[in-house]
XYZ file of C-alpha atoms in Angstrom:
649
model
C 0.000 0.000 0.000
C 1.043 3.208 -1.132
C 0.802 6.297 1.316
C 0.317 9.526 -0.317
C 2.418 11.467 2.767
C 3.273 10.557 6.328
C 0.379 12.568 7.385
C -1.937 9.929 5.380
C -0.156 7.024 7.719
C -0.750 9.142 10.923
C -4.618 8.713 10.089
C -4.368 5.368 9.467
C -2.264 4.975 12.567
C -5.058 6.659 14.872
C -7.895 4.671 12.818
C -6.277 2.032 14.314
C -6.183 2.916 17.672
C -2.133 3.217 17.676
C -1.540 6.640 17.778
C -1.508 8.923 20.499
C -1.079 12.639 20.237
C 0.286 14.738 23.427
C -0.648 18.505 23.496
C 1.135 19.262 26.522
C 4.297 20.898 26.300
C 7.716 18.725 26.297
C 11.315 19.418 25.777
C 12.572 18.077 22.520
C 16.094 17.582 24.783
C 15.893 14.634 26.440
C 12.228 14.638 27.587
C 10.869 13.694 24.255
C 13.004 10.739 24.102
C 12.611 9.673 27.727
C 8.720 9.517 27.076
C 9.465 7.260 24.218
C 11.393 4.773 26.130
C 8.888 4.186 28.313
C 6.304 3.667 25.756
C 8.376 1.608 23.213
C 9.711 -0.913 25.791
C 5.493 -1.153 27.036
C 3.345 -4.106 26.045
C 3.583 -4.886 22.223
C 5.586 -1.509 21.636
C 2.883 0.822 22.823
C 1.367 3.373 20.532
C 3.084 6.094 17.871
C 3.363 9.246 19.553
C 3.027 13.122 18.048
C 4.201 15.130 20.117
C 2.291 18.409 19.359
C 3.763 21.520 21.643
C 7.751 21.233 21.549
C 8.027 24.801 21.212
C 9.000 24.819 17.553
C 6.267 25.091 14.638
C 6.487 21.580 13.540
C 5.019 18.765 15.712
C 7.332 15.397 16.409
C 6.502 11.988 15.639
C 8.079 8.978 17.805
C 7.564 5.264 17.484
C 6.172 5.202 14.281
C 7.169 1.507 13.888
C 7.543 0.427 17.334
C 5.302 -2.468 16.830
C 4.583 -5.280 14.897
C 0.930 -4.384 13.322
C 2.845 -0.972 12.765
C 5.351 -2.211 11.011
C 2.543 -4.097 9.221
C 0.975 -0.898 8.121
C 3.623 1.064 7.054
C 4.713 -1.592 4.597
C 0.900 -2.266 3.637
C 1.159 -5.950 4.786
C -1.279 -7.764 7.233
C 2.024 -10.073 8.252
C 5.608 -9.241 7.142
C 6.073 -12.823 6.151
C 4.070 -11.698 3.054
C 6.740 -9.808 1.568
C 8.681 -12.080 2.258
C 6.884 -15.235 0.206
C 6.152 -12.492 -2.864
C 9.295 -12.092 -3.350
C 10.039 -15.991 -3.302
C 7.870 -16.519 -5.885
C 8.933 -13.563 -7.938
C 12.550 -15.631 -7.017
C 11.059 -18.573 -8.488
C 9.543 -17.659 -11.677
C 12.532 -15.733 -13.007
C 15.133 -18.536 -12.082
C 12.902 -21.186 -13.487
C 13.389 -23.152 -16.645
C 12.031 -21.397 -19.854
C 11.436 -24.448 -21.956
C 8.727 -22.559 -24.554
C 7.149 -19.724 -25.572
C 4.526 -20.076 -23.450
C 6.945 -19.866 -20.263
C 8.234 -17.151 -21.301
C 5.116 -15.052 -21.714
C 4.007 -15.883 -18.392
C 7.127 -13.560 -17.241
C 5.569 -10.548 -19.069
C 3.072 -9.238 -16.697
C 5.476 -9.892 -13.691
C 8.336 -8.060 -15.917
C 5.603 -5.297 -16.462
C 4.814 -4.946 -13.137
C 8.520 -4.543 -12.015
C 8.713 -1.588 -14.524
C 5.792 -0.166 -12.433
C 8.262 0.164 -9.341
C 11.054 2.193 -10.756
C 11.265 5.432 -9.576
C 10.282 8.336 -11.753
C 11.955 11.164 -11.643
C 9.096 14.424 -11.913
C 9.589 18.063 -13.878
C 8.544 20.685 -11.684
C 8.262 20.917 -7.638
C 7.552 18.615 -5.303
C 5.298 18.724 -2.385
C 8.483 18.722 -0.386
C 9.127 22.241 -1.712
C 6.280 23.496 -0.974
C 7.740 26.141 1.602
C 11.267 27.461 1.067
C 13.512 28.508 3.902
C 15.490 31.526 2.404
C 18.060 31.320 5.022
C 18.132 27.470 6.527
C 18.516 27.094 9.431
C 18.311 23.427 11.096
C 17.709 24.669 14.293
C 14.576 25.637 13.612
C 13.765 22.223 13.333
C 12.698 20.048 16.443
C 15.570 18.220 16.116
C 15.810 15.847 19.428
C 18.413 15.064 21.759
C 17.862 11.783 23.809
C 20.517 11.191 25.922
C 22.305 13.169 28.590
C 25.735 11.743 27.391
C 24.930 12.413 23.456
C 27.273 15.155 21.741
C 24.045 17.585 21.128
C 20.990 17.099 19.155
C 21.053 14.424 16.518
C 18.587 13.916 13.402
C 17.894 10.043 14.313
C 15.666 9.806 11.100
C 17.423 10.989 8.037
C 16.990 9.511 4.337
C 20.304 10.705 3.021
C 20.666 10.442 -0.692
C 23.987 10.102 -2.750
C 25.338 9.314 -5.528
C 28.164 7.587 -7.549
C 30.053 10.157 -8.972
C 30.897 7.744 -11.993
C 28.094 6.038 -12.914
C 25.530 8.354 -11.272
C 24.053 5.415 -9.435
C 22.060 6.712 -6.420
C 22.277 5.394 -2.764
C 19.847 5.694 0.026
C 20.839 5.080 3.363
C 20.713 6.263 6.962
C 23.291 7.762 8.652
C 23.094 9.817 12.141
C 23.239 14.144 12.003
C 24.724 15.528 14.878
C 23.847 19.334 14.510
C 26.879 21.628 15.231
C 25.050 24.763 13.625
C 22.206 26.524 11.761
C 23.897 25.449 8.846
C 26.287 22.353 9.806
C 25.872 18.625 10.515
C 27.909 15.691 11.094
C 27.542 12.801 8.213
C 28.099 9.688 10.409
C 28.601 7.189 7.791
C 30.641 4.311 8.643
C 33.987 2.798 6.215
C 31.500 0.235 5.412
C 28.852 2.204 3.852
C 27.941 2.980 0.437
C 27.785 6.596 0.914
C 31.580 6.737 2.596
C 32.486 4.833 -0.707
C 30.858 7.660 -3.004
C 32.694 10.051 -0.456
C 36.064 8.542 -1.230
C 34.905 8.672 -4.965
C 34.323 12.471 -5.084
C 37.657 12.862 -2.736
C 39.607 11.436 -5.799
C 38.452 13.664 -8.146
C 38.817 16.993 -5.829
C 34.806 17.619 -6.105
C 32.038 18.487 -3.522
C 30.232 15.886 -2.851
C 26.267 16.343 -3.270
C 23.779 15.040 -0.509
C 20.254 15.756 -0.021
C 18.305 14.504 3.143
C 14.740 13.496 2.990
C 12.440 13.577 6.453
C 8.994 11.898 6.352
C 7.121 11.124 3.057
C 5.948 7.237 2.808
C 6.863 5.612 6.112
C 8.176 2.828 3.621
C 11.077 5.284 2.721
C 13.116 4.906 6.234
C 12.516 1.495 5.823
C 14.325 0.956 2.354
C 16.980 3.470 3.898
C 18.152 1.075 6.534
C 17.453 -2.383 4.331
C 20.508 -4.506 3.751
C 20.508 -4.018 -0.004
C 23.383 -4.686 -2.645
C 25.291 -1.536 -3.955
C 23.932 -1.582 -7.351
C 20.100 -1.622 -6.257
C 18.227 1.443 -5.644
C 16.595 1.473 -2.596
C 13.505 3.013 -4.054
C 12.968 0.416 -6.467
C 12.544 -1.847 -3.156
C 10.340 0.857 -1.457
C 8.372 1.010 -4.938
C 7.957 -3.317 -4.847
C 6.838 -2.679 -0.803
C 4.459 0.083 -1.455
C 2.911 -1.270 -5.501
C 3.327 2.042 -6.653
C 6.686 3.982 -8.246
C 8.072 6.784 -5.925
C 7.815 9.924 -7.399
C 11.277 11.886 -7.266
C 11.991 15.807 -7.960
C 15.154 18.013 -8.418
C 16.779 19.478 -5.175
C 16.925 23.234 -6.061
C 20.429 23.914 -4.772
C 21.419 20.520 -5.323
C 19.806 19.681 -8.524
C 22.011 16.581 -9.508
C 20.004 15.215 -6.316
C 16.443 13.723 -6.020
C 14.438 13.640 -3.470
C 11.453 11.877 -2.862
C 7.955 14.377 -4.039
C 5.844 13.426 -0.695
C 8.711 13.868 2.058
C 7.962 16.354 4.859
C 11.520 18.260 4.733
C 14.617 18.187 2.733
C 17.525 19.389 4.101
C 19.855 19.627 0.912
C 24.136 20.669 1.115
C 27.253 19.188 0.744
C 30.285 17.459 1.907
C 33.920 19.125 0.659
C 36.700 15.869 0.852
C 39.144 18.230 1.110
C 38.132 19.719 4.326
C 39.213 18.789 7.686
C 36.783 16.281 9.523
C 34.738 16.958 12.592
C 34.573 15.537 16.067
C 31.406 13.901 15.939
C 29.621 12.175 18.556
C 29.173 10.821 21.824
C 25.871 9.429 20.864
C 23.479 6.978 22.535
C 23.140 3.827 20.178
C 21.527 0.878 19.116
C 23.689 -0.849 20.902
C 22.202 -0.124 24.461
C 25.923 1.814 25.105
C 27.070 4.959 23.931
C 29.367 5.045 20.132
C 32.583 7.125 21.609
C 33.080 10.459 19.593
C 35.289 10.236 16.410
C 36.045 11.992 13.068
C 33.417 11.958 10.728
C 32.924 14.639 7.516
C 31.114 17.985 7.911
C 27.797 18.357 5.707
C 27.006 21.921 4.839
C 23.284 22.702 4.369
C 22.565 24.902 1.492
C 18.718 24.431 1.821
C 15.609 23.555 3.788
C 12.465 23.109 2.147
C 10.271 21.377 3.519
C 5.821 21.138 2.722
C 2.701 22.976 4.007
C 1.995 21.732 8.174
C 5.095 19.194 7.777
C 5.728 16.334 10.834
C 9.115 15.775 11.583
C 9.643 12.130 12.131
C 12.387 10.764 14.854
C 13.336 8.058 16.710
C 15.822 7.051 19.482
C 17.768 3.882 19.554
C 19.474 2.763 23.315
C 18.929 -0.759 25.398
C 16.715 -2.766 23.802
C 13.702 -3.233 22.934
C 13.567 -0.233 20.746
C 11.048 1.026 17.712
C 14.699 -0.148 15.794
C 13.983 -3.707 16.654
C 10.824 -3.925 14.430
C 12.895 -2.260 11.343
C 15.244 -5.348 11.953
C 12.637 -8.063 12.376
C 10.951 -6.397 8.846
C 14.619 -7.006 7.161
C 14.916 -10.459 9.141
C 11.740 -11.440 7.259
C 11.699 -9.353 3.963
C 15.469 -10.689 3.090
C 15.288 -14.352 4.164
C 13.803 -15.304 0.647
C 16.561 -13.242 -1.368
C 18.931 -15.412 1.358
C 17.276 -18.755 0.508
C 17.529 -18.526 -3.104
C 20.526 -17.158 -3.793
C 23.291 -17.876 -1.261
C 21.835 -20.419 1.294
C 18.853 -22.688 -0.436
C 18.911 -24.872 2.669
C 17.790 -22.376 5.027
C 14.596 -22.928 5.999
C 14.244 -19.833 8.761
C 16.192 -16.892 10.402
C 15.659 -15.217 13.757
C 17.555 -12.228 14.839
C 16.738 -11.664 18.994
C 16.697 -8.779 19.928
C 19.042 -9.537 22.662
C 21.667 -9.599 20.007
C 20.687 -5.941 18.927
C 21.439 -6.863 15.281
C 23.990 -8.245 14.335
C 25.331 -9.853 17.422
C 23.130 -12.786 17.308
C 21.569 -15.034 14.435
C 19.978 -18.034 14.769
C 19.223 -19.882 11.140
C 17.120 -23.365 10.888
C 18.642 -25.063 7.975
C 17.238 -28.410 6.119
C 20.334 -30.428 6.958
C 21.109 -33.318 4.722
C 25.115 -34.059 4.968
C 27.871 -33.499 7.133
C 29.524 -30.214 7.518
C 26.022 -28.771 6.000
C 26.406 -26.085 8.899
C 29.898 -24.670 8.320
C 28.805 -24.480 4.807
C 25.893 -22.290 5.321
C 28.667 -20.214 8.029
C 30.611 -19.755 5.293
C 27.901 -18.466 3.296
C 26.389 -15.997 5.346
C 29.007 -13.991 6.718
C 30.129 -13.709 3.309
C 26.525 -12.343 2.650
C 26.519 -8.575 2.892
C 25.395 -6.988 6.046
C 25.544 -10.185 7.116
C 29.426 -10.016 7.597
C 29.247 -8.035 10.856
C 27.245 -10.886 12.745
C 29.099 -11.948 15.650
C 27.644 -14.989 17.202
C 25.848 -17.353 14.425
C 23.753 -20.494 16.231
C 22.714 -23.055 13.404
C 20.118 -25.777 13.857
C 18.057 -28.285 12.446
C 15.082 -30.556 12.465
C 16.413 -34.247 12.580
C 15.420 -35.664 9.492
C 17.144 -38.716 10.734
C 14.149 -39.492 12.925
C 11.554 -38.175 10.318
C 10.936 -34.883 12.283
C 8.574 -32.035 10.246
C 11.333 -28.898 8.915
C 8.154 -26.638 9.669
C 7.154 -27.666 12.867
C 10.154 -25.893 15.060
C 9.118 -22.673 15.691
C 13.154 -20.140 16.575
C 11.349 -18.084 18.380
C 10.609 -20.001 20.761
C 14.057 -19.896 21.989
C 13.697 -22.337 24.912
C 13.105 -25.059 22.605
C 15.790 -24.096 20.029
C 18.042 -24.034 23.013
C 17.432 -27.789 24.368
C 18.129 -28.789 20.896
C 21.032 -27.062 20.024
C 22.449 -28.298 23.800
C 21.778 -31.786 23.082
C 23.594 -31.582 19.846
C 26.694 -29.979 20.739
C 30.159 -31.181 21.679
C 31.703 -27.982 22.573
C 35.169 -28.657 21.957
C 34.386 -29.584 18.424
C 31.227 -28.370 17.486
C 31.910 -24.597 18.052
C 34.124 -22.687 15.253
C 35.619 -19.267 15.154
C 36.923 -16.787 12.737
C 37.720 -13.270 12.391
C 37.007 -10.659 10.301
C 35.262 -6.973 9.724
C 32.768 -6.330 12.907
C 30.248 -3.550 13.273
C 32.605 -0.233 13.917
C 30.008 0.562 17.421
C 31.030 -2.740 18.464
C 33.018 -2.003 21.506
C 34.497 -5.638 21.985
C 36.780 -5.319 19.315
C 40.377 -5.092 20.226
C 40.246 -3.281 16.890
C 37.717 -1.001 15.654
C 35.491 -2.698 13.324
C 37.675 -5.850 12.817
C 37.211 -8.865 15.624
C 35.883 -12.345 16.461
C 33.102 -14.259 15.809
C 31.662 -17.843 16.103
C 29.324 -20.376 14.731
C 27.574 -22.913 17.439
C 26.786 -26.213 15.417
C 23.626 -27.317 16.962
C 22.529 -29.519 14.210
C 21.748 -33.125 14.641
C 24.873 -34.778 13.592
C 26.052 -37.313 11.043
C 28.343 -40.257 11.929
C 31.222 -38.362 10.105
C 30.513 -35.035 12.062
C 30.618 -37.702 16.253
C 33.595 -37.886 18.651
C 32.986 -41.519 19.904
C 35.000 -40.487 22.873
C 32.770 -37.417 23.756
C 30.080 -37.966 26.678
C 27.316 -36.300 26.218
C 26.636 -36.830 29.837
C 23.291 -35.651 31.766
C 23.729 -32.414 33.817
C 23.873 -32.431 37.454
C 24.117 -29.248 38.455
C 21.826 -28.215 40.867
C 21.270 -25.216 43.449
C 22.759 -27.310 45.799
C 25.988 -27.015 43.247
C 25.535 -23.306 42.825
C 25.316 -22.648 46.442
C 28.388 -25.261 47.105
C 30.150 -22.894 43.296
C 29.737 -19.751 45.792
C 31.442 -20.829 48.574
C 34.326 -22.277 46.453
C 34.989 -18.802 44.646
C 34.183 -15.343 46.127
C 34.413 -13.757 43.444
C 30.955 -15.503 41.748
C 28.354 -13.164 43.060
C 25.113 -14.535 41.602
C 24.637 -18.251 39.415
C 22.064 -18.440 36.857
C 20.866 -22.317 36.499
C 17.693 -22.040 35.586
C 18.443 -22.954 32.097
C 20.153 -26.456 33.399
C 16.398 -26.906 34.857
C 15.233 -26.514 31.156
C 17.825 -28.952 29.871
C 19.893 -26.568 28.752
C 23.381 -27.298 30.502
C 24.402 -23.632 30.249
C 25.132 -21.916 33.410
C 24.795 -17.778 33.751
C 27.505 -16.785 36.332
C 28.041 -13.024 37.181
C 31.924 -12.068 38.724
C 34.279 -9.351 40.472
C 36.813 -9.560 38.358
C 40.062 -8.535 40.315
C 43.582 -9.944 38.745
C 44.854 -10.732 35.029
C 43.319 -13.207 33.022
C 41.135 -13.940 35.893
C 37.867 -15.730 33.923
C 39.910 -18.255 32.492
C 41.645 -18.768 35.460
C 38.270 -18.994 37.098
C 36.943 -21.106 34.571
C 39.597 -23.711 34.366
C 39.152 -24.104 37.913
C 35.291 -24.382 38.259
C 35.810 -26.885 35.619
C 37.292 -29.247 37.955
C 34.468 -29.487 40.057
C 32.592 -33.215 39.689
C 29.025 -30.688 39.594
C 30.466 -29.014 36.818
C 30.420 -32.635 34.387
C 27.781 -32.418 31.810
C 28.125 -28.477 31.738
C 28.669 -27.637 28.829
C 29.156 -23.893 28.320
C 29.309 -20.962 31.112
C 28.824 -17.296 30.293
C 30.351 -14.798 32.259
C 29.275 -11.714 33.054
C 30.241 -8.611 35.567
C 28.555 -8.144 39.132
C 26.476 -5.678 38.315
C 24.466 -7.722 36.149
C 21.348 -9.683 37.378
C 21.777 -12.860 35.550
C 18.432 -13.688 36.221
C 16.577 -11.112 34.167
C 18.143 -13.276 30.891
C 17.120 -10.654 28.230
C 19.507 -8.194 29.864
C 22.057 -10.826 30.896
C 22.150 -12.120 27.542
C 22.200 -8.305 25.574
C 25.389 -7.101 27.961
C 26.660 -11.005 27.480
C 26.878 -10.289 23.464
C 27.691 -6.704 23.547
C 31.151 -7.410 25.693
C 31.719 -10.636 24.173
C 34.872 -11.094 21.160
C 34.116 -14.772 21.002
C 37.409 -16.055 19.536
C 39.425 -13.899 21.963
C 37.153 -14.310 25.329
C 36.544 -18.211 24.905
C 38.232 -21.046 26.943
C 37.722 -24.847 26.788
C 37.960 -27.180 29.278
C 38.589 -31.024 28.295
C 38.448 -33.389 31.378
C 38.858 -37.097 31.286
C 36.188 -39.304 32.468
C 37.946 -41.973 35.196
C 39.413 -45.295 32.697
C 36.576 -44.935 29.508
C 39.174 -43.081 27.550
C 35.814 -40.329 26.995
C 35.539 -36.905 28.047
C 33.814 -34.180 28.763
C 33.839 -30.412 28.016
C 32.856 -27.077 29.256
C 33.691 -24.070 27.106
C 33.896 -20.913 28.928
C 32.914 -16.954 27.384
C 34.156 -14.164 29.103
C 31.797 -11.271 29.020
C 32.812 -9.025 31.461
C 33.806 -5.482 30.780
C 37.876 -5.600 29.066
C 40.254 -3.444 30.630
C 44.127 -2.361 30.132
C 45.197 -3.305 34.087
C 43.028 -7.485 33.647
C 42.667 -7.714 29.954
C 45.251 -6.514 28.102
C 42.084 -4.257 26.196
C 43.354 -0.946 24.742
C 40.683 0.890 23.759
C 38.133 3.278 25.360
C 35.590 0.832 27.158
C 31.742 2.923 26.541
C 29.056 3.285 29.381
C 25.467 2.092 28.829
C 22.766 4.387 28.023
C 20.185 5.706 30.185
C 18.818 8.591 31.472
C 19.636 11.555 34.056
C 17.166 12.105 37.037
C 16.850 15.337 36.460
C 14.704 13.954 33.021
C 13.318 11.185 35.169
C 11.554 13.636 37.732
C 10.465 15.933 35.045
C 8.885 13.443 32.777
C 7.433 11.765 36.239
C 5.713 15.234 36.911
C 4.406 15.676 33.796
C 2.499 12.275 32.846
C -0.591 13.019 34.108
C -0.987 15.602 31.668
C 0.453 13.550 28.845
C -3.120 10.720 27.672
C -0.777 8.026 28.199
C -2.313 6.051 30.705
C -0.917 4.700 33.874
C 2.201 5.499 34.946
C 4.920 3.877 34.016
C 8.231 4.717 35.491
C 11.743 5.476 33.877
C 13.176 1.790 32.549
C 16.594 3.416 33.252
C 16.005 2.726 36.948
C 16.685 -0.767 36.463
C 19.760 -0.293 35.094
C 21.783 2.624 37.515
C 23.135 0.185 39.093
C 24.755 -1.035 36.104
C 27.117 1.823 34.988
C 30.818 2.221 34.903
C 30.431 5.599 36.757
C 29.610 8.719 35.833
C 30.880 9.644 32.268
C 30.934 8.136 28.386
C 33.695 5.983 29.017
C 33.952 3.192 31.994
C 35.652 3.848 34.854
C-alpha cells in the first residue's frame, strides 16, 4: 500500500487505535526521548506518539514503527512474512526453466509490473518544496536530543541520498546528524557504507560531494533506507515493490544533480567538501544499548531547507533494547530471508535475529540439513553475505530428518526449545568454530575497531562423520545445591544463573568481580574441575552488576562485551578409565580493561537517562493521555554503569 504522505499514515495509525497525540508541552532535549522509552519498551511496543507543543512550529513523531501491526501498516502488509513469500515466488519464476514460448510469456506481466516500481523522476516541484527557507537554518527544526551523554541534538531519522560520482548510481541510506550549527551537521557514515564509498569517490576527483536529506514522506522510505541491499540496487525500487506504486522523485533546487522523494515532509539539501578537515562527531546513545565514543566523521554543509505545508518531523531514538529499531530489523529479518534462501543459502529454511543480540550480534538460522559439515557451509555463506558479515555470534540448527521430524514444525522463536536442541547436539570442543574478520565499527568488543571475532555454534543433529565416539554427552547435574556449594568455592561468583540447566539446557549464567589478570579463564579452568560441573557444557560470564536472572539483559550485555574467539576457553576433562571426556567451554563477558585484559581501547558506558529527566517526565504524565504510569526503565539499570561519564571507569 502506497501512502500519499506521512500525514496519510498518521490517520491510518489513529484509525487504528495506535496513535496517540500529546498537546502538553515537552522538551525536545531529552524529555521527548525519555517519554518514548517508556512507551516503546510497554506491552507490544505501545502506541506512535506526536508530540504536538515542543516549542517549535512543527510537531514530532516517535515510534512510528515500534510495533509489529505498525510495522505491518507502514509496509501495507497484514504479516511481514508476506513480503517475504512475494518475493520468493517472484525468485522462483525468473530462475525457473524457460522451456517454450509459453513460459516465457508468463514472465511478461510480472516483468511489467517490475517496470511499475522504478522510480520516476518528476519536472517541476515537489510537495516537499512546498515552503522554502530563504536562510536554513536546522535549528529551527525540532531536532531531538535523547541522551544526557549524546554530543548535542542528533537527526535520528534521516533519508540521506547520494550518488556515484561515476556512474551516477544513487544510494539511500541512513546515517546519524549531529547538529553543530544553523547550517552544519555531522555525516556519520561508517567505512562500510555505500555513501563513505561515493565520499572517497568524489575525494579522488577533488569535487564536492552532493547530498540531499529526505524527512517523512511514505513511512516505507526509512525502511528501504536502513534495508541490507546490494550496492547496485536502488533502494527506491525496493520501497516502490513494498508500497505497488513507483516513488515519485523531484530536483533538489540547490542541489539539482540530487532527487528527493515528491511526498517527504523536509529536505535538508548541502554538501560534503573531501578536502576539508573532519569533525569531532559524537558521543551518541546507540543501538547498541551503550554509547558510540566520539570520532572523526565529515562535515555536511546545508545549502537548503524546504520542507511542505503543516510538515511532521519524524524521529526516533535507539538505546537498550527493545527499541522502535527492533521492528525495522525483524521487517529485514523477514523481507530478506527469501533473497537469502535462493541465492546464497537454499537450505535455510528460517532466520531469527533476537533482539538480545541488537542486530547483528546474534543469528539463529534453521537449515534443512542433509550431509555433514552442511552447517559450516551455510557459516561460510552468510558472513560472506553482505550486512551479514558483521554478525558476531551465528547459532545453526536443524530438524532431525534422521528421525523423520517435520522442517516446519520448530518454531526459533521459541528460543527455549531451540536451546534444548542445540544443547543436546553440541560437543563444545568440536562443534563450536571461530573466525575473524570486519565487525560492526560501534562494536566495543573489538580489540580493533570494526575488525574482531566471531563464532558459529553447530547445533545440528549430527552425522556419523561429524561424532567424537570419545565425547560424553553426559546428563547435567548441576543443581542449586551445586551453585550454592560454586559460591562458597569462589568469592568472586556473586550470583549463578541455572535455571536454564532446569530446562535442559546445561548452560550456566555466572556473574563475577573480576580482580587480577586473566582472571575468567583462570576462574573457569578451575570451576571446571568441580565433579558438579560434568555435563556443563558452556558458562557465560558476566560482571557483578548484572542480574543474571533477568536473561534478556544478561544475555544483551553477554553479546555486547563478548569477542568470542578472543574471550573463549575450553575445558577437556577425562572421564575416570573410559578413555571419553567431557567439556565445558567458557565466554568471558565481562567489561575488558588495560590493568586485567590486556584491552586498549576506550571501554563505553550504557545508556540511560539523568534524574533530572526522570523527575520531570514523572511530573508531567498526568498531563500527557498516556495512561498509567509507568516509570523510567533506566532505573533498572543505575546500578549497572561504569560511573559517571561516556567511558567506563
Amino acid at each position: 500500500m502506497a501512502f500519499r504522505n506521512l500525514e496519510e499514515f498518521l490517520n491510518v495509525l489513529e484509525r487504528e487505535n495506535e496513535l496517540v497525540r500529546i498537546k502538553e508541552y515537552v522538551n525536545p532535549n531529552l524529555e521527548i526521548a525519555e517519554i518514548t522509552d517508556r512507551i516503546s519498551k510497554s506491552k507490544d511496543g505501545g502506541k506512535a506518539l506526536l508530540f504536538e507543543n515542543t516549542g517549535y512550529d512543527f510537531p514530532v513523531l516517535m515510534n512510528a514503527y515500534g510495533s509489529e501491526n505498525r510495522m505491518c501498516l507502514a509496509l501495507g502488509v497484514a504479516n511481514l512474512n508476506d513480503s517475504a513469500k512475494e518475493i520468493e515466488n517472484l525468485f522462483k519464476l525468473l530462475s525457473s526453466p524457460k522451456e517454450n514460448i509459453i513460459d516465457k510469456l508468463k514472465l511478461l506481466p510480472k516483468l511489467g509490473q517490475f517496470a511499475s516500481w522504478m522510480p520516476k523522476v518528476l519536472s517541476g516541484k515537489g510537495e516537499c518544496q512546498q515552503i522554502i527557507m530563504h536562510d536554513p537554518d536546522i535549528t529551527k527544526l525540532p531536532v531531538i536530543t535523547c541522551w544526557p551523554k549524546d554530543g548535542g541534538p542528533f537527526v535520528t531519522l534521516p533519508i540521506i541520498h547520494t550518488k556515484d560520482p561515476n556512474n551516477h548510481s544513487r544510494n539511500v541510506g541512513m546515517y546519524r546528524m549531529q547538529v553543530f550549527g544553523p547550517k552544519l551537521t555531522g555525516m556519520h557514515w561508517h567505512k562500510h557504507k555505500v555513501s563513505a564509498k561515493h565520499f572517497n569517490e568524489y575525494k579522488k576527483l577533488n569535487k564536492r560531494m552532493p547530498v540531499a536529506v529526505a524527512l517523512g514522506g511514505d513511512p516505507v522510505y526509512a525502511y528501504a533506507a536502513t534495508a541490507p541491499l546490494p550496492e547496485n540496487v536502488d533502494e527506491y525500487m525496493l520501497a516502490g515493490f513494498l508500497r505497488k506504486k513507483k516513488v515519485e522523485l523531484v530536483r533538489c533546487i540547490s542541489q539539482p544533480d540530487v532527487e528527493v522523494p515528491a511526498d517527504a515532509d523536509f529536505i535538508i539539501e548541502g554538501y560534503v567538501d573531501p578536502d576539508e578537515e573532519l569533525i569531532w562527531e559524537g558521543p551518541f546513545g546507540d543501538h547498541t544499548g551503550y554509547y558510540s565514543l566520539p570520532d572523526w566523521y565529515p562535515e555536511f554543509h546545508i545549502t537548503a531547507i524546504t520542507h511542505k505545508k503543516n510538515p511532521i518531523y519524524p524521529a526516533t531514538i535507539v538505546g537498550i533494547p527493545p527499541q522502535e529499531d527492533a521492528w525495522l530489523g525483524k521487517a529485514t529479518e523477514r523481507i530478506f530471508l527469501a533473497p537469502i534462501k535462493m541465492t546464497l543459502v537454499p537450505e535455510i529454511l528460517d532466520m531469527e535475529m533476537p533482539v538480545e543480540g541488537v542486530f547483528h550480534n546474534l543469528v539463529i538460522a534453521k537449515i534443512q540439513k542433509d550431509y555433514a559439515g552442511q552447517a559450516q557451509k551455510v557459516m561460510n555463506a552468510m558472513w560472506g553475505a553482505g550486512q551479514m558479515m558483521f554478525n558476531k555470534i551465528l547459532v545453526v540448527t536443524s530438524p532431525n530428518s534422521s528421525k523423520g521430524e517435520d522442517p516446519e514444525t520448530s518454531v526459533l522463536t521459541n528460543y527455549a526449545n531451540v536451546a534444548k536442541e542445540v544443547f543436546k547436539n553440541l560437543n563444545p570442543s568440536t562443534d563450536i568454530y571461530f573466525s575473524q574478520g570486519p565487525m560492526d565499527v560501534l562494536d566495543h568488543s573489538c580489540s580493533k575497531m570494526g575488525f574482531g571475532g566471531k563464532m558459529c555454534i553447530d547445533g545440528t543433529f549430527k552425522y556419523d562423520e561429524e561424532k567424537d565416539d570419545l565425547f560424553s554427552s553426559m546428563p547435567c547435574r548441576f543443581t542449586t545445591q551445586s551453585a550454592q556449594e560454586l559460591l562458597q568455592l569462589f568469592p568472586e561468583v556473586k550470583a549463578v544463573n541455572c535455571s536454564l540447566i532446569e530446562k535442559e539446557i546445561s548452560c550456566l549464567i555466572l556473574s563475577v568481580e573480576k580482580n587480577k589478570k586473566y582472571h575468567i579463564k583462570e576462574l573457569h579452568n578451575s570451576i571446571c574441575q568441580l565433579q558438579s560441573i560434568e555435563g556443563v557444557k558452556m558458562i557465560l560470564y558476566v560482571e557483578q552488576t548484572v542480574d543474571v536472572n533477568d536473561l534478556p539483559v544478561a544475555l544483551w550485555r553477554f553479546c555486547n562485551n563478548l569477542d568470542p574467539k578472543r574471550d573463549h576457553f575450553i575445558v577437556k576433562k577425562q572421564l575416570s578409565n573410559s578413555g571419553q571426556y567431557v567439556a565445558c567451554i567458557g565466554f568471558d563477558g565481562t567489561l575488558k580493561t588495560k590493568q586485567f585484559d590486556d584491552f586498549y581501547r576506550d571501554w563505553p558506558n550504557i545508556i540511560i537517562a539523568d534524574d533530572k529527566t526522570i523527575h520531570s517526565v514523572d511530573e508531567k504524565w498526568p498531563k500527557l493521555g498516556l495512561g498509567d504510569f509507568i516509570p523510567s526503565p533506566s532505573l533498572k539499570f543505575k546500578g549497572q554503569m561504569y560511573g559517571e561519564e561516556t567511558v567506563a571507569n
